[in-house]
């Protein structure tokens, strides 16, 4: 071949799917949509078909023994992607049940081939291919007949000037019908798993010839709008950062909005860093996080907050509620259970891009873990790492809060080993002085930057957090000793 063949990529109309496929569906490709029963194969096929079919791009949908066309249409028309005007105009259904009941594979193949030649579609769907196999097995044909049927159908579908799809039920990828897996240009594998009353659906691009697809398993949901896919978080390098202040070493930094805290951090929080703010209940984590967002608005740096423990009305003070109403701070309410980190990251990125946000608050990691479906909480650390890396790679500065039990006799910096996620750590604690509980704050680390080593007292007032003396100075005041400034 003297010239490189250019393959057109078709937009699927399924949110998130084009990214998984590597930019879209290759035109004239032969694709297998496979998976376990009830995983969403037929819904995905219809969502694809209604998005792809048009006045000059007709689609032909063959039904076998899975569901009659009328029954499928009754349920599929509940989704907004369903367009009744396309039925019998650009989309046609053909039922192969009567042909299949005769048990004659050649007759089924001949009927499919004739319909395709007569209708000249751009897209062909056969659902459910697995039903053909099971019906044939009950009639005890020879193994060679089954394999021949599979191979002939696959070869037929690859020979048409059409983009084609086989939809069928399989328990595991590359199961007993290996021939069709070999012939297919693309394989989409759908599955669903139950864990402690939580339903999790996953999709995998097992194969897509000629283009680089996103590897691994990705979460998807079937909502009132149809299928939506949430791509697995992938760590990427790079990101453009900007800020209004700089530290002594020239690193771009964000102001925290609390007098004295920037100095403790060495000149503010470096842009694109992840900050872990830990402390026991009531120590002021959420107050500090909201002041961080308020300071961002004052400096023209919009923010986004994901709330996992409190509802937005409980979480936001009066001033921050006004900023939300003005569109300067975005709120993601994640109170529902059975979340996935991929889904949360999708919502965060969507809002960050829409608002051009520079600051993100996750309040809290403890609540986040509880809100996840069990399958995701098992790999919480790894998934959270990919999520934070992707956000900071975008140039966004992330503040995460986390509940940390204060045992008074030992000093810990994070629960469930999450300190590795953070470029900076602030710890809030209670201490007892002269019969009173006092709040103290200290900077544990700021990666690549000098920071204060002092433990400082602080109070929460009507005006927010007020940082006071160092603990050593306060002890000197109580004992009557002069302090050194």
PDB file of C-alpha atoms in Angstrom, residues 256 258 277 282-294 310 315 317 320 363 401 428 439 458-461 463-466:
ATOM      1  CA  UNK A 256      -5.105  30.627  52.878  1.00  0.00           C
ATOM      2  CA  UNK A 258      -6.223  33.148  57.785  1.00  0.00           C
ATOM      3  CA  UNK A 277      -6.056  18.901  57.017  1.00  0.00           C
ATOM      4  CA  UNK A 282     -15.065  20.019  66.191  1.00  0.00           C
ATOM      5  CA  UNK A 283     -11.459  21.134  65.829  1.00  0.00           C
ATOM      6  CA  UNK A 284     -12.239  23.561  62.991  1.00  0.00           C
ATOM      7  CA  UNK A 285     -11.410  21.654  59.793  1.00  0.00           C
ATOM      8  CA  UNK A 286     -14.487  22.749  57.873  1.00  0.00           C
ATOM      9  CA  UNK A 287     -14.093  26.352  59.067  1.00  0.00           C
ATOM     10  CA  UNK A 288     -10.536  26.473  57.724  1.00  0.00           C
ATOM     11  CA  UNK A 289     -11.614  24.863  54.464  1.00  0.00           C
ATOM     12  CA  UNK A 290     -14.399  27.410  53.892  1.00  0.00           C
ATOM     13  CA  UNK A 291     -12.052  30.328  54.650  1.00  0.00           C
ATOM     14  CA  UNK A 292      -9.669  28.861  52.062  1.00  0.00           C
ATOM     15  CA  UNK A 293     -12.480  29.040  49.477  1.00  0.00           C
ATOM     16  CA  UNK A 294     -13.560  32.540  50.545  1.00  0.00           C
ATOM     17  CA  UNK A 310     -22.888  17.415  55.726  1.00  0.00           C
ATOM     18  CA  UNK A 315     -21.730  22.935  55.510  1.00  0.00           C
ATOM     19  CA  UNK A 317     -21.803  29.629  56.386  1.00  0.00           C
ATOM     20  CA  UNK A 320     -20.170  31.196  51.547  1.00  0.00           C
ATOM     21  CA  UNK A 363     -14.795  17.454  53.049  1.00  0.00           C
ATOM     22  CA  UNK A 401     -10.143  17.251  55.431  1.00  0.00           C
ATOM     23  CA  UNK A 428      -5.338  20.348  64.499  1.00  0.00           C
ATOM     24  CA  UNK A 439      -7.094  24.040  70.154  1.00  0.00           C
ATOM     25  CA  UNK A 458      -5.920  29.091  67.740  1.00  0.00           C
ATOM     26  CA  UNK A 459      -9.548  30.003  68.392  1.00  0.00           C
ATOM     27  CA  UNK A 460     -12.685  29.945  66.283  1.00  0.00           C
ATOM     28  CA  UNK A 461     -14.534  33.269  66.519  1.00  0.00           C
ATOM     29  CA  UNK A 463     -14.843  36.249  62.260  1.00  0.00           C
ATOM     30  CA  UNK A 464     -13.305  32.839  61.630  1.00  0.00           C
ATOM     31  CA  UNK A 465     -10.057  31.260  62.784  1.00  0.00           C
ATOM     32  CA  UNK A 466      -7.658  33.427  64.791  1.00  0.00           C
TER      33      UNK A 466
END
